[in-house]
Structures are given as structure tokens and as C-alpha cells.
CSV table of C-alpha atoms in Angstrom, one decimal:
chain,number,residue,atom,x,y,z
A,1,MET,CA,-11.0,-4.7,-24.2
A,2,SER,CA,-11.5,-1.2,-25.3
A,3,LEU,CA,-9.1,-0.1,-23.2
A,4,SER,CA,-6.3,-1.6,-25.2
A,5,THR,CA,-6.7,0.7,-28.2
A,6,THR,CA,-4.2,3.6,-26.8
A,7,GLU,CA,-5.4,6.3,-29.0
A,8,SER,CA,-8.7,6.4,-27.0
A,9,LEU,CA,-6.5,7.8,-24.1
A,10,ARG,CA,-4.8,10.1,-25.9
A,11,THR,CA,-7.7,12.1,-27.0
A,12,PRO,CA,-10.3,13.3,-24.0
A,13,SER,CA,-13.1,11.0,-25.8
A,14,ILE,CA,-15.2,9.2,-23.9
A,15,THR,CA,-13.6,5.3,-23.6
A,16,THR,CA,-15.8,1.9,-22.7
A,17,SER,CA,-14.1,-0.1,-20.3
A,18,ASP,CA,-14.9,-3.1,-19.4
A,19,LEU,CA,-14.1,-5.9,-16.9
A,20,VAL,CA,-11.0,-8.7,-17.3
A,21,ILE,CA,-12.0,-12.4,-16.8
A,22,GLY,CA,-10.1,-14.8,-17.3
A,23,GLY,CA,-7.8,-13.1,-19.8
A,24,ILE,CA,-11.3,-11.8,-21.9
A,25,ALA,CA,-12.4,-8.1,-21.9
A,26,THR,CA,-16.3,-8.8,-21.1
A,27,PRO,CA,-19.1,-6.4,-19.7
A,28,ALA,CA,-20.8,-6.9,-16.7
A,29,GLN,CA,-23.5,-10.2,-16.3
A,30,ASP,CA,-26.1,-7.5,-16.1
A,31,GLY,CA,-24.5,-5.1,-19.1
A,32,ARG,CA,-24.6,-2.4,-16.8
A,33,TYR,CA,-22.0,0.7,-16.6
A,34,PHE,CA,-21.3,3.6,-15.0
A,35,THR,CA,-19.7,7.0,-16.1
A,36,THR,CA,-17.4,8.8,-14.5
A,37,SER,CA,-16.5,12.6,-14.9
A,38,GLU,CA,-13.7,15.3,-14.6
A,39,ALA,CA,-14.5,17.0,-10.8
A,40,VAL,CA,-13.6,20.5,-11.9
A,41,THR,CA,-15.6,20.6,-15.5
A,42,GLY,CA,-18.1,17.8,-14.8
A,43,THR,CA,-16.4,16.6,-18.5
A,44,PRO,CA,-17.1,12.7,-19.0
A,45,ILE,CA,-14.4,10.5,-19.0
A,46,ALA,CA,-15.0,6.8,-19.4
A,47,ARG,CA,-18.0,4.4,-19.2
A,48,VAL,CA,-17.0,1.7,-16.9
A,49,ALA,CA,-18.7,-1.8,-16.8
A,50,ALA,CA,-20.5,-2.0,-13.4
A,51,ALA,CA,-19.5,-5.7,-12.2
A,52,SER,CA,-22.5,-7.8,-10.1
A,53,VAL,CA,-21.6,-10.0,-7.5
A,54,LEU,CA,-21.5,-12.9,-9.9
A,55,ASP,CA,-18.8,-11.0,-11.9
A,56,ALA,CA,-16.9,-10.6,-9.0
A,57,ARG,CA,-17.0,-14.4,-8.3
A,58,ARG,CA,-16.2,-15.3,-11.8
A,59,ALA,CA,-13.1,-13.2,-11.4
A,60,VAL,CA,-12.1,-15.4,-8.7
A,61,GLU,CA,-12.8,-18.7,-10.0
A,62,ALA,CA,-10.9,-17.5,-13.5
A,63,ALA,CA,-7.5,-16.8,-11.0
A,64,ALA,CA,-8.4,-20.0,-9.1
A,65,ALA,CA,-8.1,-21.8,-12.6
A,66,ALA,CA,-5.7,-20.0,-13.8
A,67,LEU,CA,-3.4,-20.7,-10.3
A,68,PRO,CA,-1.7,-24.0,-11.6
A,69,GLU,CA,-0.3,-22.7,-14.9
A,70,TRP,CA,1.5,-19.0,-13.1
A,71,THR,CA,2.4,-20.8,-10.0
A,72,ALA,CA,4.4,-24.2,-12.8
A,73,VAL,CA,6.0,-20.9,-14.5
A,74,SER,CA,9.8,-20.9,-13.6
A,75,PRO,CA,11.0,-17.6,-11.6
A,76,GLY,CA,13.1,-16.7,-14.1
A,77,GLU,CA,10.3,-16.8,-16.9
A,78,ARG,CA,8.3,-14.8,-14.1
A,79,ARG,CA,11.0,-12.2,-13.8
A,80,ALA,CA,10.9,-11.6,-17.5
A,81,ILE,CA,7.1,-11.0,-18.2
A,82,LEU,CA,7.5,-8.5,-14.8
A,83,GLN,CA,10.7,-6.8,-16.1
A,84,HIS,CA,8.3,-6.6,-19.9
A,85,ALA,CA,5.5,-5.1,-17.8
A,86,ALA,CA,8.1,-2.5,-16.3
A,87,ALA,CA,9.2,-1.4,-19.3
A,88,LEU,CA,5.7,-1.5,-20.9
A,89,LEU,CA,4.6,1.0,-18.0
A,90,GLU,CA,7.6,3.4,-18.6
A,91,GLU,CA,6.7,3.6,-22.4
A,92,ARG,CA,3.1,4.1,-21.5
A,93,ALA,CA,4.2,7.0,-19.6
A,94,ALA,CA,2.7,9.8,-22.1
A,95,GLU,CA,-0.8,7.9,-21.8
A,96,LEU,CA,-0.8,7.4,-18.3
A,97,VAL,CA,-0.1,11.3,-17.4
A,98,PRO,CA,-2.6,12.8,-18.8
A,99,LEU,CA,-5.2,10.2,-17.6
A,100,MET,CA,-4.5,10.8,-14.0
A,101,GLY,CA,-5.2,14.3,-14.2
A,102,ARG,CA,-8.5,13.4,-15.8
A,103,GLU,CA,-9.3,11.0,-13.5
A,104,MET,CA,-8.5,12.4,-10.3
A,105,GLY,CA,-6.9,15.8,-10.8
A,106,ALA,CA,-3.3,15.0,-10.6
A,107,THR,CA,-0.8,17.2,-11.7
A,108,ALA,CA,1.7,16.2,-14.5
A,109,PRO,CA,4.5,15.9,-11.6
A,110,TRP,CA,2.6,13.5,-9.3
A,111,ALA,CA,1.3,11.4,-12.0
A,112,GLY,CA,5.1,11.0,-13.5
A,113,PHE,CA,6.2,10.2,-10.3
A,114,ASN,CA,3.3,7.4,-10.4
A,115,VAL,CA,5.1,6.2,-13.3
A,116,HIS,CA,7.9,6.2,-11.7
A,117,VAL,CA,7.7,4.6,-8.8
A,118,ALA,CA,5.0,1.7,-10.1
A,119,THR,CA,8.2,1.0,-12.4
A,120,GLY,CA,10.5,0.8,-9.7
A,121,MET,CA,7.8,-1.8,-7.7
A,122,VAL,CA,7.7,-4.1,-11.0
A,123,GLN,CA,11.3,-4.1,-11.3
A,124,GLU,CA,11.7,-4.9,-7.6
A,125,ALA,CA,8.9,-7.9,-7.8
A,126,ALA,CA,10.7,-8.9,-10.9
A,127,ALA,CA,13.7,-9.1,-8.8
A,128,GLN,CA,12.1,-11.1,-6.0
A,129,THR,CA,10.7,-14.5,-8.0
A,130,TYR,CA,13.6,-16.3,-6.8
A,131,ALA,CA,12.9,-15.1,-2.8
A,132,LEU,CA,10.7,-18.4,-2.1
A,133,LEU,CA,13.5,-19.8,0.2
A,134,GLY,CA,13.4,-22.7,2.9
A,135,ASP,CA,14.9,-23.6,5.4
A,136,THR,CA,15.9,-26.8,7.2
A,137,ILE,CA,15.1,-27.4,10.5
A,138,PRO,CA,17.0,-30.4,13.1
A,139,SER,CA,14.1,-32.9,13.7
A,140,ASP,CA,14.6,-35.0,17.4
A,141,LEU,CA,13.2,-37.7,16.1
A,142,PRO,CA,16.0,-39.9,13.9
A,143,GLY,CA,16.0,-39.8,10.6
A,144,LEU,CA,13.6,-37.4,10.2
A,145,PHE,CA,14.2,-34.5,7.4
A,146,ALA,CA,12.5,-31.2,8.1
A,147,MET,CA,12.1,-28.4,5.6
A,148,GLY,CA,10.3,-25.3,6.0
A,149,VAL,CA,9.0,-24.5,2.7
A,150,ARG,CA,7.1,-20.9,1.4
A,151,GLN,CA,4.6,-21.6,-1.2
A,152,PRO,CA,2.6,-19.4,-3.4
A,153,ALA,CA,-0.7,-18.5,-1.0
A,154,GLY,CA,-2.9,-18.9,-4.0
A,155,VAL,CA,-5.8,-16.1,-5.0
A,156,VAL,CA,-4.8,-12.5,-3.8
A,157,ILE,CA,-7.9,-9.8,-4.2
A,158,GLY,CA,-6.1,-6.7,-4.2
A,159,ILE,CA,-8.5,-3.1,-3.8
A,160,ALA,CA,-6.9,0.1,-4.6
A,161,PRO,CA,-7.6,3.6,-4.1
A,162,TRP,CA,-7.3,6.3,-6.4
A,163,ASN,CA,-5.0,8.9,-4.6
A,164,ALA,CA,-2.2,7.1,-6.3
A,165,PRO,CA,-3.8,5.3,-8.6
A,166,LEU,CA,-0.5,3.7,-10.3
A,167,ILE,CA,1.6,3.2,-7.4
A,168,LEU,CA,-0.9,1.5,-5.3
A,169,GLY,CA,-2.7,-0.5,-8.0
A,170,VAL,CA,0.8,-1.6,-9.1
A,171,ARG,CA,1.5,-2.8,-5.6
A,172,ALA,CA,-1.8,-4.5,-5.0
A,173,VAL,CA,-0.8,-7.1,-7.8
A,174,ALA,CA,3.2,-7.0,-8.7
A,175,MET,CA,4.9,-9.2,-5.6
A,176,PRO,CA,1.8,-11.1,-5.3
A,177,LEU,CA,2.4,-12.2,-8.9
A,178,ALA,CA,6.1,-12.7,-8.2
A,179,PHE,CA,5.6,-15.4,-6.0
A,180,GLY,CA,3.5,-17.2,-7.8
A,181,ASN,CA,0.1,-16.2,-7.1
A,182,THR,CA,-2.9,-15.4,-9.4
A,183,VAL,CA,-4.7,-11.9,-8.7
A,184,VAL,CA,-7.9,-9.9,-8.7
A,185,LEU,CA,-7.5,-5.9,-9.0
A,186,LYS,CA,-10.4,-4.2,-7.6
A,187,ALA,CA,-10.0,-0.8,-9.6
A,188,SER,CA,-11.0,2.2,-7.9
A,189,GLU,CA,-14.1,3.9,-8.9
A,190,GLN,CA,-12.6,7.1,-9.0
A,191,ALA,CA,-9.7,5.9,-11.1
A,192,PRO,CA,-11.1,3.0,-13.1
A,193,LEU,CA,-9.1,3.5,-16.3
A,194,THR,CA,-5.3,3.9,-14.7
A,195,GLN,CA,-5.6,0.6,-13.1
A,196,ALA,CA,-7.3,-1.5,-15.8
A,197,MET,CA,-4.1,-0.3,-17.9
A,198,ILE,CA,-2.1,-2.0,-15.0
A,199,VAL,CA,-3.7,-5.2,-15.8
A,200,ARG,CA,-3.8,-4.8,-19.9
A,201,THR,CA,-0.2,-4.0,-19.2
A,202,PHE,CA,0.4,-7.2,-17.2
A,203,ILE,CA,-1.5,-9.2,-19.9
A,204,ASP,CA,0.3,-7.6,-22.7
A,205,ALA,CA,3.8,-8.4,-21.2
A,206,GLY,CA,2.9,-12.2,-21.1
A,207,VAL,CA,1.1,-12.8,-17.7
A,208,PRO,CA,-1.3,-15.7,-19.1
A,209,ALA,CA,-5.2,-15.6,-19.1
A,210,GLY,CA,-6.8,-15.7,-16.1
A,211,ALA,CA,-3.6,-14.8,-13.7
A,212,ILE,CA,-4.7,-11.3,-13.8
A,213,ASN,CA,-8.4,-10.0,-13.6
A,214,LEU,CA,-10.2,-6.8,-13.4
A,215,ILE,CA,-12.9,-5.8,-11.8
A,216,SER,CA,-14.9,-2.2,-11.7
A,217,ASN,CA,-17.9,-1.3,-9.6
A,218,ALA,CA,-20.4,1.2,-9.5
A,219,PRO,CA,-19.7,3.2,-6.1
A,220,GLN,CA,-23.5,2.1,-4.9
A,221,ASP,CA,-22.2,-1.8,-5.7
A,222,ALA,CA,-18.9,-1.7,-3.6
A,223,ALA,CA,-19.3,-3.2,-0.9
A,224,ASP,CA,-21.5,-6.1,-1.7
A,225,VAL,CA,-18.7,-6.8,-4.8
A,226,VAL,CA,-15.9,-6.4,-2.2
A,227,GLU,CA,-17.8,-9.1,0.2
A,228,ALA,CA,-18.3,-11.5,-3.0
A,229,LEU,CA,-14.6,-11.0,-3.3
A,230,ILE,CA,-13.3,-11.6,0.5
A,231,SER,CA,-15.8,-14.1,1.0
A,232,HIS,CA,-15.5,-16.6,-2.2
A,233,PRO,CA,-13.9,-19.9,-1.1
A,234,SER,CA,-11.2,-19.8,-3.4
A,235,THR,CA,-9.5,-16.7,-2.2
A,236,ALA,CA,-6.6,-16.2,-0.2
A,237,ARG,CA,-5.3,-13.5,0.6
A,238,VAL,CA,-6.9,-9.5,0.8
A,239,ASN,CA,-4.9,-6.6,0.3
A,240,PHE,CA,-6.6,-3.0,0.8
A,241,THR,CA,-5.1,0.4,0.6
A,242,GLY,CA,-7.5,3.5,1.7
A,243,SER,CA,-9.5,4.8,4.2
A,244,THR,CA,-9.9,3.5,8.0
A,245,LYS,CA,-13.4,3.5,8.2
A,246,VAL,CA,-13.7,1.0,4.8
A,247,GLY,CA,-10.7,-1.0,6.0
A,248,ARG,CA,-12.3,-2.0,9.4
A,249,ILE,CA,-15.5,-3.1,7.8
A,250,ILE,CA,-12.9,-5.4,5.1
A,251,GLY,CA,-11.1,-6.4,7.9
A,252,GLU,CA,-14.2,-7.4,9.9
A,253,ILE,CA,-15.4,-9.5,6.6
A,254,ALA,CA,-12.3,-11.0,6.4
A,255,GLY,CA,-12.2,-12.6,9.9
A,256,ARG,CA,-15.4,-13.7,9.5
A,257,HIS,CA,-13.9,-16.2,6.8
A,258,LEU,CA,-10.7,-16.6,8.3
A,259,LYS,CA,-8.9,-14.7,5.5
A,260,ARG,CA,-5.7,-13.1,5.9
A,261,VAL,CA,-5.5,-9.4,5.0
A,262,VAL,CA,-3.3,-6.3,4.9
A,263,LEU,CA,-4.3,-2.7,5.8
A,264,GLU,CA,-2.9,0.2,5.0
A,265,LEU,CA,-5.1,2.7,5.9
A,266,GLY,CA,-5.5,6.8,7.0
A,267,GLY,CA,-3.2,8.3,8.7
A,268,LYS,CA,-2.0,12.0,10.9
A,269,ALA,CA,1.6,11.9,10.6
A,270,PRO,CA,3.5,13.5,13.0
A,271,MET,CA,7.0,15.7,12.2
A,272,VAL,CA,8.8,16.5,15.4
A,273,VAL,CA,10.8,19.5,15.0
A,274,LEU,CA,13.3,19.7,18.0
A,275,ALA,CA,15.1,22.8,19.4
A,276,ASP,CA,18.1,22.4,17.2
A,277,ALA,CA,16.9,21.2,14.1
A,278,ASP,CA,18.1,23.0,11.6
A,279,LEU,CA,15.2,24.9,10.3
A,280,ASP,CA,15.5,25.5,6.9
A,281,LYS,CA,16.0,21.7,6.1
A,282,ALA,CA,12.7,21.0,8.2
A,283,SER,CA,10.3,23.6,6.9
A,284,ALA,CA,11.1,22.3,3.2
A,285,ALA,CA,10.3,18.9,4.6
A,286,ALA,CA,7.4,19.8,6.1
A,287,SER,CA,6.0,22.1,3.0
A,288,PHE,CA,6.9,19.0,0.7
A,289,GLY,CA,5.7,16.4,3.4
A,290,ALA,CA,2.4,18.4,3.7
A,291,PHE,CA,1.7,19.3,0.8
A,292,MET,CA,2.8,17.3,-2.4
A,293,ASN,CA,-0.5,16.0,-4.4
A,294,GLN,CA,-2.7,18.3,-1.8
A,295,GLY,CA,-1.9,16.5,0.6
A,296,GLU,CA,-3.8,13.7,-0.8
A,297,ILE,CA,-1.7,11.1,0.6
A,298,CYS,CA,-1.7,8.7,3.3
A,299,MET,CA,1.8,9.8,4.4
A,300,SER,CA,1.3,13.2,4.3
A,301,THR,CA,2.8,15.6,7.0
A,302,GLU,CA,-0.6,16.6,9.2
A,303,ARG,CA,1.1,17.6,12.9
A,304,LEU,CA,4.4,19.7,12.9
A,305,ILE,CA,5.1,19.1,16.5
A,306,VAL,CA,7.6,21.7,17.0
A,307,ASP,CA,9.7,22.9,20.1
A,308,LYS,CA,7.8,26.3,21.3
A,309,THR,CA,11.7,27.7,21.3
A,310,ILE,CA,12.3,27.6,17.8
A,311,ALA,CA,8.2,28.1,16.9
A,312,ASP,CA,8.0,31.5,15.1
A,313,ALA,CA,11.3,31.1,13.0
A,314,PHE,CA,10.1,28.1,11.9
A,315,THR,CA,6.9,28.9,11.0
A,316,ASP,CA,7.8,31.8,9.4
A,317,ARG,CA,10.0,29.7,6.9
A,318,LEU,CA,7.4,27.2,6.2
A,319,ALA,CA,4.8,30.2,5.5
A,320,VAL,CA,7.3,31.5,3.2
A,321,ARG,CA,7.2,27.7,1.5
A,322,ALA,CA,3.8,27.1,1.2
A,323,SER,CA,2.8,31.0,0.2
A,324,SER,CA,5.1,30.3,-2.9
A,325,LEU,CA,3.5,27.4,-4.4
A,326,THR,CA,1.6,27.4,-7.4
A,327,VAL,CA,-2.1,26.3,-7.7
A,328,GLY,CA,-3.5,25.4,-10.5
A,329,ALA,CA,-5.2,23.2,-13.4
A,330,PRO,CA,-3.6,19.1,-13.6
A,331,ASP,CA,-2.9,19.8,-17.1
A,332,ASP,CA,-0.6,23.3,-16.7
A,333,PRO,CA,2.8,22.4,-16.3
A,334,SER,CA,3.4,24.6,-13.4
A,335,SER,CA,1.0,23.5,-11.3
A,336,GLN,CA,2.3,22.6,-7.9
A,337,LEU,CA,-1.1,21.5,-6.5
A,338,GLY,CA,-4.0,20.2,-8.2
A,339,PRO,CA,-7.7,20.4,-7.4
A,340,LEU,CA,-9.1,18.2,-4.6
A,341,VAL,CA,-10.7,14.9,-5.8
A,342,HIS,CA,-14.2,15.9,-5.0
A,343,ALA,CA,-16.2,18.6,-3.7
A,344,GLY,CA,-16.9,16.3,-0.5
A,345,ALA,CA,-12.8,16.3,-0.1
A,346,ARG,CA,-13.0,20.4,-0.4
A,347,ASP,CA,-15.7,20.6,2.1
A,348,HIS,CA,-14.4,18.2,4.5
A,349,VAL,CA,-11.1,20.2,4.7
A,350,ILE,CA,-12.5,23.5,4.8
A,351,GLY,CA,-15.1,22.3,7.4
A,352,LEU,CA,-11.7,21.5,9.7
A,353,VAL,CA,-9.8,25.1,8.9
A,354,GLU,CA,-13.5,26.5,9.6
A,355,ASP,CA,-13.9,24.3,13.1
A,356,ALA,CA,-10.2,24.8,14.2
A,357,THR,CA,-10.3,29.0,13.6
A,358,ALA,CA,-13.3,29.3,15.8
A,359,LYS,CA,-11.9,27.3,18.4
A,360,GLY,CA,-9.0,30.2,18.5
A,361,ALA,CA,-6.3,28.4,15.3
A,362,GLU,CA,-4.7,31.0,13.6
A,363,VAL,CA,-4.6,30.8,9.9
A,364,VAL,CA,-0.7,31.4,9.1
A,365,CYS,CA,-1.5,31.3,5.4
A,366,GLY,CA,-4.2,29.7,2.8
A,367,GLY,CA,-7.4,29.0,4.4
A,368,THR,CA,-9.2,30.1,1.2
A,369,TYR,CA,-9.9,28.2,-1.8
A,370,ASP,CA,-11.5,28.5,-5.7
A,371,ASP,CA,-14.0,25.7,-6.7
A,372,LEU,CA,-12.0,22.1,-5.8
A,373,TYR,CA,-8.7,24.3,-5.6
A,374,VAL,CA,-7.5,24.9,-1.8
A,375,GLN,CA,-4.6,27.1,-1.2
A,376,PRO,CA,-2.0,25.4,1.0
A,377,THR,CA,-3.0,26.2,4.5
A,378,VAL,CA,-0.7,26.4,7.5
A,379,LEU,CA,-2.6,26.5,11.5
A,380,ARG,CA,-0.7,27.6,14.0
A,381,GLY,CA,-2.3,27.0,17.6
A,382,VAL,CA,-4.0,24.0,16.7
A,383,THR,CA,-5.1,22.3,20.4
A,384,SER,CA,-6.5,19.1,21.5
A,385,GLU,CA,-10.9,20.7,21.4
A,386,MET,CA,-10.3,21.0,17.8
A,387,ARG,CA,-11.5,18.5,15.0
A,388,ILE,CA,-8.0,19.0,13.0
A,389,TYR,CA,-6.3,17.7,16.0
A,390,THR,CA,-7.5,14.0,15.5
A,391,GLU,CA,-9.2,13.6,12.1
A,392,GLU,CA,-7.6,12.8,9.0
A,393,SER,CA,-7.9,15.9,6.7
A,394,PHE,CA,-6.2,14.2,3.2
A,395,GLY,CA,-6.1,17.8,2.0
A,396,PRO,CA,-3.5,21.1,1.7
A,397,VAL,CA,-3.9,21.8,5.5
A,398,VAL,CA,-0.8,21.4,8.0
A,399,SER,CA,-1.4,21.9,12.0
A,400,ILE,CA,1.4,23.3,14.3
A,401,ILE,CA,1.5,22.5,17.4
A,402,GLU,CA,4.0,24.2,20.0
A,403,VAL,CA,5.4,21.8,22.8
A,404,ASP,CA,8.4,22.1,25.8
A,405,GLY,CA,10.8,19.4,25.4
A,406,ILE,CA,11.6,16.0,23.9
A,407,GLU,CA,9.1,14.3,26.1
A,408,ALA,CA,6.1,16.4,25.4
A,409,ALA,CA,6.9,15.8,21.8
A,410,ILE,CA,6.5,12.3,21.8
A,411,THR,CA,4.1,12.4,23.9
A,412,SER,CA,2.4,14.5,21.0
A,413,ALA,CA,3.2,12.9,18.6
A,414,ASN,CA,1.8,9.5,20.1
A,415,ASP,CA,-1.8,11.4,20.8
A,416,SER,CA,-3.1,10.0,18.4
A,417,GLU,CA,-5.5,6.3,16.8
A,418,PHE,CA,-3.0,6.5,13.8
A,419,GLY,CA,0.5,5.4,13.3
A,420,LEU,CA,1.4,4.9,9.8
A,421,SER,CA,4.6,7.6,8.6
A,422,ALA,CA,6.5,10.2,10.9
A,423,ALA,CA,9.4,12.3,11.2
A,424,VAL,CA,12.0,13.6,13.3
A,425,PHE,CA,14.3,16.5,12.7
A,426,THR,CA,17.6,17.5,14.8
A,427,GLU,CA,20.9,18.3,14.8
A,428,ASN,CA,21.8,15.0,17.3
A,429,SER,CA,21.6,11.6,15.3
A,430,SER,CA,21.4,10.0,18.3
A,431,THR,CA,18.9,12.0,19.9
A,432,GLY,CA,17.4,11.5,16.5
A,433,LEU,CA,17.0,7.7,16.9
A,434,GLN,CA,15.9,7.4,20.8
A,435,VAL,CA,12.7,9.7,19.6
A,436,ALA,CA,11.8,7.9,16.1
A,437,GLN,CA,12.1,4.6,18.5
A,438,ARG,CA,9.3,5.8,20.8
A,439,ILE,CA,6.9,7.1,18.0
A,440,ARG,CA,4.4,4.6,17.8
A,441,SER,CA,4.0,4.3,13.7
A,442,GLY,CA,5.1,1.7,11.6
A,443,ILE,CA,7.5,4.0,9.6
A,444,CYS,CA,9.7,7.0,11.0
A,445,HIS,CA,12.2,9.1,9.1
A,446,ILE,CA,15.2,10.7,10.9
A,447,ASN,CA,15.7,14.6,9.1
A,448,GLY,CA,13.5,13.3,6.5
A,449,PRO,CA,9.9,13.8,5.5
A,450,THR,CA,6.8,11.5,6.3
A,451,VAL,CA,6.2,11.1,2.8
A,452,HIS,CA,8.5,8.7,1.4
A,453,ASP,CA,8.7,5.3,-0.1
A,454,GLU,CA,10.8,2.3,-1.4
A,455,PRO,CA,9.8,-1.0,-3.3
A,456,HIS,CA,12.2,-2.8,-1.1
A,457,MET,CA,10.9,-1.2,2.2
A,458,PRO,CA,8.6,-2.7,4.9
A,459,PHE,CA,6.1,-0.4,4.2
A,460,GLY,CA,2.7,-0.4,6.7
A,461,GLY,CA,1.7,1.2,9.7
A,462,VAL,CA,0.0,0.3,13.0
A,463,GLY,CA,-3.1,1.2,15.1
A,464,ALA,CA,-5.9,2.7,13.1
A,465,SER,CA,-2.8,2.6,10.2
A,466,GLY,CA,-3.7,-1.0,9.5
A,467,TRP,CA,-1.4,-3.9,10.0
A,468,GLY,CA,0.7,-5.7,7.4
A,469,ARG,CA,3.8,-4.6,5.5
A,470,PHE,CA,4.1,-4.5,1.8
A,471,GLY,CA,7.6,-4.5,0.8
A,472,SER,CA,10.0,-7.4,-0.9
A,473,LYS,CA,11.2,-9.7,2.0
A,474,ALA,CA,7.7,-8.4,4.1
A,475,ALA,CA,5.3,-9.2,1.3
A,476,LEU,CA,7.1,-12.8,1.0
A,477,GLU,CA,5.2,-13.0,4.6
A,478,GLU,CA,2.2,-11.7,3.8
A,479,PHE,CA,1.2,-13.2,0.3
A,480,THR,CA,3.0,-16.9,0.6
A,481,GLU,CA,2.5,-19.6,2.8
A,482,LEU,CA,4.9,-21.3,5.0
A,483,ARG,CA,4.9,-25.1,5.2
A,484,TRP,CA,6.2,-27.7,7.3
A,485,ILE,CA,7.4,-30.6,5.0
A,486,THR,CA,9.2,-34.0,6.3
A,487,ILE,CA,11.0,-36.7,4.6
A,488,GLN,CA,11.3,-39.7,6.8
A,489,THR,CA,14.6,-41.4,5.9
A,490,THR,CA,14.8,-44.6,8.2
A,491,ASP,CA,12.6,-47.0,9.3
A,492,ARG,CA,10.2,-45.4,12.7
A,493,HIS,CA,9.1,-47.1,15.8
A,494,TYR,CA,5.5,-45.9,16.6
A,495,PRO,CA,3.8,-47.1,20.3
A,496,ILE,CA,1.1,-48.3,19.4
């Protein structure tokens, strides 16, 4: 595989990245490639294998063939391999950080954070290799010894996005591997080299041939390739992180084929700021939550639901913070926000801002752009008539929605089809807990930002934000099969 030669990633040259099927780097079946480029400069980055439907099927078949061997590997050996993979990821940070910058416009702090969190995810996966615990179950039948036994589910398809390419690519495969499954990672068309490095790293760490496979595809082939991966008879589980629009399609395909899925989709995260909140802490969390990685995070704070008695003071503090953020090139160490991923993303964000201002919203700060660089934008006076009230922006813009009291704040927080992350700021922890319990979301942080993740926590949403959970014990439920096994220890009487 060309990508295994790390020298090619240290210079801004065009790299060739092939598929990895059964441990072997291979071109696509029909020899097709597609080219990725830097969004800001248009400079070509990579020549990437464009898998066919046949390639997708071959990858699943390779994973199925490798399943008996990988499942038979002892938990201790699997742990050692995963620990080695975590160490290799950390060692390869110097290659991965600039690569993410080129592929999706990540600033160095965000790319470095990706390496840090992804490494932790693999370490946590290593810690879970002994987690396939069973139960003994009392039976009413004399002499029957009954057990609930967890076993690997089988072949797991991981479909990863571009916005946190290392974190979410690793999350798609690490825990399934820890539990003895084999995997096929379908790389994002936007960040194929970063996610190819994930596969290469696990192979270099000792994951056997076929236990992890890589599929990359041209954008126009995505629908056919994904359907081939999901529909293959050997596929047991599917996990997808991405947009709600695509998640609905994947859920429908999986439903037709009776395949279990984990879907982590879009968000419109609310942060509730109650009248007694510490406004310095709340504005700091709001700025981080709204603008980290240009707002291109599923957990990004999109709605600031603020008690009207403190709205002026809170808005002033947030505007100062937002206006002080540095927007610049991904390879500039001083940059805190980089470019949006492509022109379509920029146009979507600017379109939301223009629609909101045309309908009466005030631009407190920002609202301007230069090429793909959008200034951190705070809107005030946002109402339900505006598109930004309901649509996910996935960019550096946040809406302030003023409310009168706690009940109105909860109602506003729940006025969305999404339900991934949320936050509540209050100096009364009891009030905070009561409000958090009434917000309809998979995650809620009291006096913390909406953007927060840890490898061992149950991560996922409700409603249009998807279903299922990633993270240690939660992942055990998703990526293993619970079986009922019995042993009859005495003679048994049958009625016929």
C-alpha cells in the first residue's frame, strides 16, 4: 500500500492510496481512482482507489474469512495488539496532524486533539477485551444450567465522516475489534488518507490479515458501495456517523436487510443559560462549544437559550470572546479557526445568516467571510420563522434565543427534531439536574460545554440525532450478540 511509506505524507506531494482487502493493498477492481484536493488552494492531495460494488463485497468476504482467527485470539493478545496500535497512533502524530490539515482544513490544535482522543479510544478498547462477561440465569427446569453468553457479532461495517476523521474513524472500528469482531472501514471521500492511516496502523500493530479492511470510493459511487456493504449476507452490524439525511438512508437499507445499526447523526445542540448562571463560565463554554473546529462538530453549540434578564450581559461577554478568535490557515500555528470544508458548507452557513437577518435577527459579531474562512458569528433575536432556528448550520454561527424562565427554556431546548448533546448553566446544581433530566437529548452537561467526549462514556443521541451508543459498556451492547446457552445436567422428562 503506497500509504504505508510514511515519507510520502511528510511532503505536500500527491499520494496514491489503494484499498486494503484481506491484508493486501490493492487497486480497485476496475482500476479507477479519484483525486482529492485542498479546498482552499485546489492543490491535489491524493489519488485514491475508487472501489466498485464488487470491491465492497470482496472486503466483507475477507472480513468474514478472518473472523474465526481473530475471534480465537485470546483477550490478552488482543489487548496487547490494541495497546500497540494506540502507541503507534501517538508516534505518528507528526504525520497525521498536517495530513488532516490538508484533507479537511483542520487547524493544528484540532488535529492534535484528534490524535489525543483517538489514542485514548484505542487504549480504552484495549481495556475492554475482557468485557465479554456472561451471566448464569436461574431456570425453573430441574437440572438445567442456563447462561447468557456474549459473543462477537461478526463482520462490522464502519462508515466514518471527515470532520473528526481520526477520532470517528477509530471509533468506528476499535471497540468492535476489541470484542473479537472483524471490520470494514469505509473511508470518507474527504479524508481518505487519514482514515487509511488508521487501517495501516492497526495492521502494523498486529491485527491479522482480513480482520480490518479499507474501502474508499468516488463520491458518485457512495450509494452503491454503501448498499453493497450493508446488504452482504456476512455483514452483522453497521455503524455510521454523519448527516441525518444520509443516516435515514442507511437506516432504511439496514432495515430492509434486518441489520442492526448504530447511527450518530446531526445535532442542533442547545445550551441553556439560566438567570443565576455564572456568565463568565457560561460565555467561555458557549464560545468553545460554538466555534471549536469552525463549528464542524456534531455536538457544536447551535442554540444559546438565555434567560432574558441576563441576555444583555451574556451577549456582551460572548461577543468579546468570539471577536477575539483568530481565523486563519490550517498550517498557521496561531489559527484557532480554519476554513470550512468546502464552498457548499460556506454557502450554507452564509445563507442561514442572510435569511436570519432578513427576518429580523441582529448580527452581534461576525457574519462576514473571505473565501472559505467565515468569521465567528453571533446572532441575536433568532425566532422560529428563521431557517437557522431548525436547520443544523455545521459552521461558526450560534443563535441567541431569549426566554422567560425555566419552563420556557426547557420548551425551547426541546423545540428541535435533533437530540444529541445539550448543556445547562446554573449555580444551583439541583435545578441544573432537574432541567437536564427534562431536556430530550442523549447527552447533557451541567455547567460544561456541549462539546465533550470521553472514550468510556455512552455517546449517542435521540430523535433525528440517531440511535444506539458508542463507548465501552454501551458498545458491548451494540457490537456483541447475547446468546442463551443451556446444559441439561440431569435426566429430563418429556410429555410426548
